[in-house]
Coordinates of C-alpha atoms in Angstrom, one line a residue:
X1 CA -29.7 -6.4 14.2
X2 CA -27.9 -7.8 17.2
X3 CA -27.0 -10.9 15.4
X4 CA -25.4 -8.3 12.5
X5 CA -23.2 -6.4 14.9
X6 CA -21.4 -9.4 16.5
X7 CA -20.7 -11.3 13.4
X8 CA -19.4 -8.0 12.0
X9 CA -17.6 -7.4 15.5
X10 CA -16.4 -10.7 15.5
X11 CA -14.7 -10.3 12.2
X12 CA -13.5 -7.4 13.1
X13 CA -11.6 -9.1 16.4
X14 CA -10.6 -12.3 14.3
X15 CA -8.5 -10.1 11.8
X16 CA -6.9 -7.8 14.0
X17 CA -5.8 -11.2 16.7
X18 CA -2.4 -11.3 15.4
X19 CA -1.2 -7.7 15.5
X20 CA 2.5 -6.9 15.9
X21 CA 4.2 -6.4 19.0
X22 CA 3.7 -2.9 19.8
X23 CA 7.2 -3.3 22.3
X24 CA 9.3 -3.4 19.1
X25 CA 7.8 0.4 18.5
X26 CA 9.0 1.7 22.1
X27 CA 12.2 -0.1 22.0
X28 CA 13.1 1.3 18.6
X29 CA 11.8 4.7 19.3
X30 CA 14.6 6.5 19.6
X31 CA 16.3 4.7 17.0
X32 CA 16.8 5.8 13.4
X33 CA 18.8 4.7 10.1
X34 CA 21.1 7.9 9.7
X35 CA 22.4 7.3 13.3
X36 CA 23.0 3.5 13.9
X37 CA 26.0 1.1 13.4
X38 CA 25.2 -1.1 10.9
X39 CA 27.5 -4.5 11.2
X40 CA 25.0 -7.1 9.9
X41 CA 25.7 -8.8 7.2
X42 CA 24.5 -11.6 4.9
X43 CA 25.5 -14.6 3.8
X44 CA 23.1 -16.1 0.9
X45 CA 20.2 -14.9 -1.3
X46 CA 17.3 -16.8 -2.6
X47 CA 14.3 -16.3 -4.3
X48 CA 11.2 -15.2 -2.4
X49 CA 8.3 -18.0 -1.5
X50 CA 5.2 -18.2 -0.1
X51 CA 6.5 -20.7 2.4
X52 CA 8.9 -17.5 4.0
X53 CA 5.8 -15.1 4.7
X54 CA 6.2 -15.5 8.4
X55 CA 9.7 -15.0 7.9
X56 CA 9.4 -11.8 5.7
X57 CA 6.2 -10.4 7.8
X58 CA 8.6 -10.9 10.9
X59 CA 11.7 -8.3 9.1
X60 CA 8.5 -6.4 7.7
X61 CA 7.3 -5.8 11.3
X62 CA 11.1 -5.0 12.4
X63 CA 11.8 -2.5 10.0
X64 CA 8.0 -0.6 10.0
X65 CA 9.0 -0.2 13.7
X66 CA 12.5 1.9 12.9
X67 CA 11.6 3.2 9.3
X68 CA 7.7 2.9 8.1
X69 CA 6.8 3.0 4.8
X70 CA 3.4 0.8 4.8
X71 CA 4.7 -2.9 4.6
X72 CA 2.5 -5.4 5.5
X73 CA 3.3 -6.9 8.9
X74 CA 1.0 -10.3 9.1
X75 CA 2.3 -13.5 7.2
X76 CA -1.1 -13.9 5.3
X77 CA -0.9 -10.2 3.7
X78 CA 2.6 -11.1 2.9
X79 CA 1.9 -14.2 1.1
X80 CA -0.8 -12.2 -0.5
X81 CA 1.4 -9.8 -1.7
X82 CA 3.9 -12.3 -3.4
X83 CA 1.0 -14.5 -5.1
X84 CA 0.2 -10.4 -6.8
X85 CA 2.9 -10.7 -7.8
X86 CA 2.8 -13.4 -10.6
X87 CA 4.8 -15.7 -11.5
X88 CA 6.8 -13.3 -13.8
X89 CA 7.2 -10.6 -11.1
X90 CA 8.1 -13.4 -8.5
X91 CA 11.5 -14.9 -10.2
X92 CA 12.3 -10.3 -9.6
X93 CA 12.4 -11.2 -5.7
X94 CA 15.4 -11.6 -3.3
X95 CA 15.6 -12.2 0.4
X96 CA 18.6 -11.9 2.1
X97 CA 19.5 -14.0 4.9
X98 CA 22.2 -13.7 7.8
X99 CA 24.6 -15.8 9.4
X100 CA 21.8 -16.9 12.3
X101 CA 19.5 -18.3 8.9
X102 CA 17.6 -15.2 10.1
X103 CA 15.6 -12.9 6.7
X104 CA 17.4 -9.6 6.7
X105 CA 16.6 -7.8 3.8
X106 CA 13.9 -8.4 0.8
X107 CA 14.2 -7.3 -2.7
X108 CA 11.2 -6.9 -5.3
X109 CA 10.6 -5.4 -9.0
X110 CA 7.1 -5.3 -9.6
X111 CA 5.8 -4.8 -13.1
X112 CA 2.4 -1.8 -12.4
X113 CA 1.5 -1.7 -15.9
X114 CA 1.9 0.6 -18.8
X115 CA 0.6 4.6 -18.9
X116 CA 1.3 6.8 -21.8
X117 CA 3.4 4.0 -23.1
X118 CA 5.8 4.3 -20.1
X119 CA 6.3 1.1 -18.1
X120 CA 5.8 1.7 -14.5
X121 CA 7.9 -0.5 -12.3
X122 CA 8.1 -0.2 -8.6
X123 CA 10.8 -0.9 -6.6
X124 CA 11.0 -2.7 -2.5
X125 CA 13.5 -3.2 -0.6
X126 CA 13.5 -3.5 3.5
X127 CA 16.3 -4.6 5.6
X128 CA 16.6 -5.6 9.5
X129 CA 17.7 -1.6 10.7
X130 CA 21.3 -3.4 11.6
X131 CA 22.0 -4.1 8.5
X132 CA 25.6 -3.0 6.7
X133 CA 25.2 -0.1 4.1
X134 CA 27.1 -2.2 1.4
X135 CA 24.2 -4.2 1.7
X136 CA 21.8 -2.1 0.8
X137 CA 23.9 -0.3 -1.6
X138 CA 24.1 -4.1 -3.5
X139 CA 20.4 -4.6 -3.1
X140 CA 20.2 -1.3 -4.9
X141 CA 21.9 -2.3 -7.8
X142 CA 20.1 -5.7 -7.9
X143 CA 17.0 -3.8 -8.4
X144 CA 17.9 -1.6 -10.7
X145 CA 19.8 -4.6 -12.6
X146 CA 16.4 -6.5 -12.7
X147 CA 14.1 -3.3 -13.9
X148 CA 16.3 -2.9 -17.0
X149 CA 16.0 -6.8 -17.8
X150 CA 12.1 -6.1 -17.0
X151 CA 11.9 -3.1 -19.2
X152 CA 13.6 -4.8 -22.4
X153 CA 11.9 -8.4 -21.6
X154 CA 8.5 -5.8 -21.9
X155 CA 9.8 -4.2 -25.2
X156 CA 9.5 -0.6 -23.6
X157 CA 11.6 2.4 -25.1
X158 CA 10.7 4.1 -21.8
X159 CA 10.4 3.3 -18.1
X160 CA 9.6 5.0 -14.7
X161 CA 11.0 3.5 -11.5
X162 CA 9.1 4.4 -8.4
X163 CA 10.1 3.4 -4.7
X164 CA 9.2 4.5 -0.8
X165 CA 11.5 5.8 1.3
X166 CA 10.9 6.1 5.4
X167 CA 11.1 10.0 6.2
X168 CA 14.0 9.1 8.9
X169 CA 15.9 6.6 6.4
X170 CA 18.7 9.7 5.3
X171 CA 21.1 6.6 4.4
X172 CA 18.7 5.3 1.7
X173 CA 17.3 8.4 0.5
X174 CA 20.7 9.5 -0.1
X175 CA 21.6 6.6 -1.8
X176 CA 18.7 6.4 -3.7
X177 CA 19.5 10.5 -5.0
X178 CA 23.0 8.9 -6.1
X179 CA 21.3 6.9 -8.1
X180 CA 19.7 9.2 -10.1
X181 CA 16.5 9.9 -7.8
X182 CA 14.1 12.4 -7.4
X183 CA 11.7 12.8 -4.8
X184 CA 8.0 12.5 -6.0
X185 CA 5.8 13.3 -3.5
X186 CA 5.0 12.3 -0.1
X187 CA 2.6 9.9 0.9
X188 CA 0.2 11.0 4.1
X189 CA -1.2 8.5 6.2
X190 CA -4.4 9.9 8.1
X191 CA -6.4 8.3 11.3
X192 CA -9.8 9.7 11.8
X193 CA -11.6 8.7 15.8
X194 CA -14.5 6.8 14.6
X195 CA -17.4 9.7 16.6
X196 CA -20.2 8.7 18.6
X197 CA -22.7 10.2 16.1
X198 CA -21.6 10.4 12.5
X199 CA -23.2 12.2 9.9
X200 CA -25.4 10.8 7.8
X201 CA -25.1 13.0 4.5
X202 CA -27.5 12.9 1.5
X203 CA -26.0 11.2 -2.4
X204 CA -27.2 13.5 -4.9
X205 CA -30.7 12.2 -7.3
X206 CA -29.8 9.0 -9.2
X207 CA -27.1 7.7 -7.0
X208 CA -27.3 4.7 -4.6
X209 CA -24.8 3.7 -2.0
X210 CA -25.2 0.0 -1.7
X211 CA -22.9 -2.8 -0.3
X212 CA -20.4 -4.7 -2.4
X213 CA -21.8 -7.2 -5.0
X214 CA -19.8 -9.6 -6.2
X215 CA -22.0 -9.0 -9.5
X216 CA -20.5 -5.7 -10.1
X217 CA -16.7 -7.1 -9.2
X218 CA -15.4 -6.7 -12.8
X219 CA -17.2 -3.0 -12.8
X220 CA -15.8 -2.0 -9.6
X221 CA -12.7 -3.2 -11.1
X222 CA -12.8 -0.9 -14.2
X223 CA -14.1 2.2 -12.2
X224 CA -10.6 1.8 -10.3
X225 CA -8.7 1.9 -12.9
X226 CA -10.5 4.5 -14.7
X227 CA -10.7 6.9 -11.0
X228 CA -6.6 6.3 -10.5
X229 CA -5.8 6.8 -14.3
X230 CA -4.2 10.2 -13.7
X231 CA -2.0 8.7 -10.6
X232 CA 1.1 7.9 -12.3
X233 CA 2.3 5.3 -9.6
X234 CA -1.5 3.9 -8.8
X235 CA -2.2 0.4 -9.1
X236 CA -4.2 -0.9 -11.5
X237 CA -5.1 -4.7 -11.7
X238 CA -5.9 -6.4 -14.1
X239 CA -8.5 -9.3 -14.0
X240 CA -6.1 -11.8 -12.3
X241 CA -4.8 -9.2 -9.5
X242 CA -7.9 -7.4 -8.7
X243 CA -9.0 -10.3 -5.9
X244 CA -6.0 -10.1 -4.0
X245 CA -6.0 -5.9 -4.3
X246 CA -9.6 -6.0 -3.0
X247 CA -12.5 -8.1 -2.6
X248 CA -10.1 -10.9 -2.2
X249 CA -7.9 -9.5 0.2
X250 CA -7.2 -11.6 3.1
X251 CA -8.5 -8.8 5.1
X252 CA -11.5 -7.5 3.3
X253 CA -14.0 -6.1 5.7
X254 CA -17.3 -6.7 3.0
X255 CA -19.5 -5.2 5.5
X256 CA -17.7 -1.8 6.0
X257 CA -17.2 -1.5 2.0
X258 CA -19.9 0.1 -0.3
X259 CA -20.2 1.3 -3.9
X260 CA -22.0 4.0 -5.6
X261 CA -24.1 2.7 -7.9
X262 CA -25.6 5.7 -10.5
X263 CA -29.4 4.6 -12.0
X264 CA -29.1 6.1 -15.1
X265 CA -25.3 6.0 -16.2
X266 CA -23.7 8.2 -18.3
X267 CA -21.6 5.4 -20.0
X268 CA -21.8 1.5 -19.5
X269 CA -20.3 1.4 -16.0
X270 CA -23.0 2.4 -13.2
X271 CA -20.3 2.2 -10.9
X272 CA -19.3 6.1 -9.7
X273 CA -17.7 5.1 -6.4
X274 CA -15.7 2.6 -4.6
X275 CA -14.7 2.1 -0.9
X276 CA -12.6 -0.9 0.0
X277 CA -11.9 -1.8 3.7
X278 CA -9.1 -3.5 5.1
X279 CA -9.0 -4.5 9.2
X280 CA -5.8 -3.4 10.2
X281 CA -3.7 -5.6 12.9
X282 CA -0.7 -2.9 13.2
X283 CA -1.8 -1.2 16.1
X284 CA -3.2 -1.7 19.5
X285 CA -7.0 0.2 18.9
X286 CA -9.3 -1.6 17.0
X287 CA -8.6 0.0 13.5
X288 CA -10.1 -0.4 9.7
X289 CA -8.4 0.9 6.5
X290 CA -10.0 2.7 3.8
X291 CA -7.6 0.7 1.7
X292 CA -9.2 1.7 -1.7
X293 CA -11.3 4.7 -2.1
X294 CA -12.1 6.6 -5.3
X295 CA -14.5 8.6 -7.6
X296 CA -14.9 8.4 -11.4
X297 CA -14.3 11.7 -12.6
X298 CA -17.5 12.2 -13.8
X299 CA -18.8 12.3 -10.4
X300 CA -16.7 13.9 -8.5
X301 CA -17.0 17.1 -6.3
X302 CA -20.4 15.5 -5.4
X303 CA -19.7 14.6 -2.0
X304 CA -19.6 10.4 -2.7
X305 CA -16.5 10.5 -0.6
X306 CA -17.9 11.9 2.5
X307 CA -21.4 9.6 2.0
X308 CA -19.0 6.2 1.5
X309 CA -17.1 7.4 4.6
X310 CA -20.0 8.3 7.0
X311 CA -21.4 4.7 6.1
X312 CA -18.5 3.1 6.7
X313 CA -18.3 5.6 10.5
X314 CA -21.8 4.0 11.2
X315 CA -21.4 0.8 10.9
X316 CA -17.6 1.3 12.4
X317 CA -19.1 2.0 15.6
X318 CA -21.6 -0.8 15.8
X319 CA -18.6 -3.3 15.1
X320 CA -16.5 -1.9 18.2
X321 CA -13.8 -0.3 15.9
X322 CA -12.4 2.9 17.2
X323 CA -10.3 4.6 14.5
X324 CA -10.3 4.8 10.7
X325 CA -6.6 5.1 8.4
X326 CA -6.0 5.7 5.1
X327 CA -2.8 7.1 2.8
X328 CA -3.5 10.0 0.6
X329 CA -0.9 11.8 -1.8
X330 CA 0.1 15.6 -0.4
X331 CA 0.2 16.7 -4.0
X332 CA -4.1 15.5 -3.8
X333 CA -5.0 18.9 -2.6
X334 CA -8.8 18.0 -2.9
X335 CA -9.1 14.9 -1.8
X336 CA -6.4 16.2 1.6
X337 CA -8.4 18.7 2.0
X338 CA -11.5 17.0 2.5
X339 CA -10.0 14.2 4.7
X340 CA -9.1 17.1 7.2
X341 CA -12.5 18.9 6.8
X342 CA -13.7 15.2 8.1
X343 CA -11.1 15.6 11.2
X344 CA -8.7 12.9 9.9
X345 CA -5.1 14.1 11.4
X346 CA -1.6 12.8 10.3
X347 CA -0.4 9.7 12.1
X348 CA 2.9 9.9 11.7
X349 CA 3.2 6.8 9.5
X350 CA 3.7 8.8 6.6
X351 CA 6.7 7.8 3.3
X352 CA 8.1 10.0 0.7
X353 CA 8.1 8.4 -2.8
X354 CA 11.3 8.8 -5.4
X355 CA 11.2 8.1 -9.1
X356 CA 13.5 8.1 -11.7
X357 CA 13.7 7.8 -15.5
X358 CA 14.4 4.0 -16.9
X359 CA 15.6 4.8 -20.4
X360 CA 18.6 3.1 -22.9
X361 CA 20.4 6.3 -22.5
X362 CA 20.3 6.3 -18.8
X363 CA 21.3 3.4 -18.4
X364 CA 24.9 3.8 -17.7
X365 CA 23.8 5.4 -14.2
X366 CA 24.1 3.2 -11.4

């Protein structure tokens, strides 16, 4: 048992090593978008590669600082992200760099799949918080010039553009609402203090909670899908993007992740629940994210969530890791409610999310 608890603390330590500064959050404190002077400007675009991670990670962990909207901030998650991506999806990258060589701003259209025969395409762009607003407003257009190509490249009548926004950036959010956007929702991020003494709740008859199994990897796959199949902007991988969206994940914890398995399914996938963590390096107390966490309908409102998270509490503790995140949608009045009923409390890392309509006829809006 000993042995368990410093391997698992030891993984623990080894993810969360290289952490960003936390002095770039107490010099930019006081800073926000709607009130700064932007000069910067840049001089040449390129195509995104994995060999720029650091780079990007380094602008990533500059503008999280200012205006967070849940970028990854360590080179390896970055790279990560881009290899996601696909080769398709990667040539629908820019990074901007300034007079100094230094990256100042990133550009990405992702394809997220198809729902109701609507094409799903989100939109990223982050920039260095000095950075001139005709930059941006030319990023912007560059994105939205690359999600038509995507849409008509995809054959789709119809398409849905989805993108964060910091709650502080007014400059993008307003530009964004120029450009035909609405917001969406907001995006809660919730920290929980991992407790002395957790609960240990009950599953109902014919459920088991069970570490991940690589055997049930393509299940699990298909019971995430299926439990985010009424989230419009969700994703859902397919069989070459699941690794790197969870058990592949450069910062899997396997030991703080579980699944529900049911013993006498009601259809051909015995897997009812998922929990998927993440170490997190952002901050300065030893943290874990509950990076994917869901419940096929069919089970739900049978208190899975609260059994996968007091698991995860327990063994939490045992590693040395103090606190507990995850994101969770304000319009998910169930699954917020229960969070809060758990004593997770906002963090202040929260994003609102804007869409917009990507059809033919709309497409003389800028």
């Amino acid at each position: 048992m000993e042995a368990e608890k410093a391997a698992l603390s030891g993984q623990v330590r080894n993810l969360d090593a290289r952490r960003s500064p936390a002095i770039w959050r107490a010099i930019d404190l006081h800073r926000t978008i709607s009130i700064r002077w932007p000069s910067m400007r840049i001089t040449g675009w390129s195509r995104a590669t994995p060999a720029e991670a650091e780079a990007l990670a380094a602008l990533f962990q500059r503008a999280e600082a200012v205006a967070p909207v849940g970028m990854e901030q360590r080179a390896e998650d970055v790279q990560n992200r881009l290899v996601t991506l696909g080769p398709d999806s990667a040539g629908r990258t820019r990074v901007g760099r300034d007079d100094t060589g230094s990256v100042a701003a990133y550009g990405e259209v992702a394809d997220m799949g198809t729902a109701d025969d609507v094409l799903r395409i989100r939109l990223t762009n982050v920039f260095h918080p000095d950075i001139a607003d005709d930059v941006r407003a030319e990023l912007h257009h560059w994105l939205i010039d690359q999600a038509k190509q995507l849409r008509d490249s995809r054959g789709s009548a119809r398409a849905v553009l989805g993108t964060r926004s910091a709650e502080n950036d007014r400059a993008g959010r307003e530009l964004l609402i120029r450009g035909g956007f609405a917001l969406a929702r907001h995006e809660r991020d919730l920290a929980l203090a991992v407790p002395d003494e957790p609960s240990a709740p009950a599953l109902p008859p014919g459920l088991v909670l069970t570490p991940v199994d690589e055997r049930y990897d393509e299940l699990a796959r298909l019971a995430h899908n299926e439990a985010y199949a009424d989230s419009p902007t969700a994703v859902r991988p397919d069989q070459r993007t699941w690794p790197q969206h969870a058990t592949g994940h450069p910062r899997f914890l396997p030991d703080l992740s579980c699944l529900v398995l049911a013993e006498a399914d009601r259809s051909d996938n015995p897997v009812a629940a998922f929990l998927f963590a993440l170490a997190d390096g952002s901050t300065d107390t030893p943290t874990v994210v509950l990076h994917c966490l869901g419940t096929r309908a069919a089970w739900r409102r049978s208190g899975l969530a609260t059994a996968m998270i007091s698991r995860v509490l327990h063994r939490a503790r045992s590693a040395g890791v103090r606190q507990l995140r995850l994101k969770v949608t304000d319009s998910n009045h169930p699954a917020l409610a229960l969070y809060r009923k758990l004593g997770f409390v906002e963090s202040g890392q929260g994003f609102a999310v804007l869409m917009r309509q990507l059809t033919p006829e709309a497409d003389e809006q800028p």
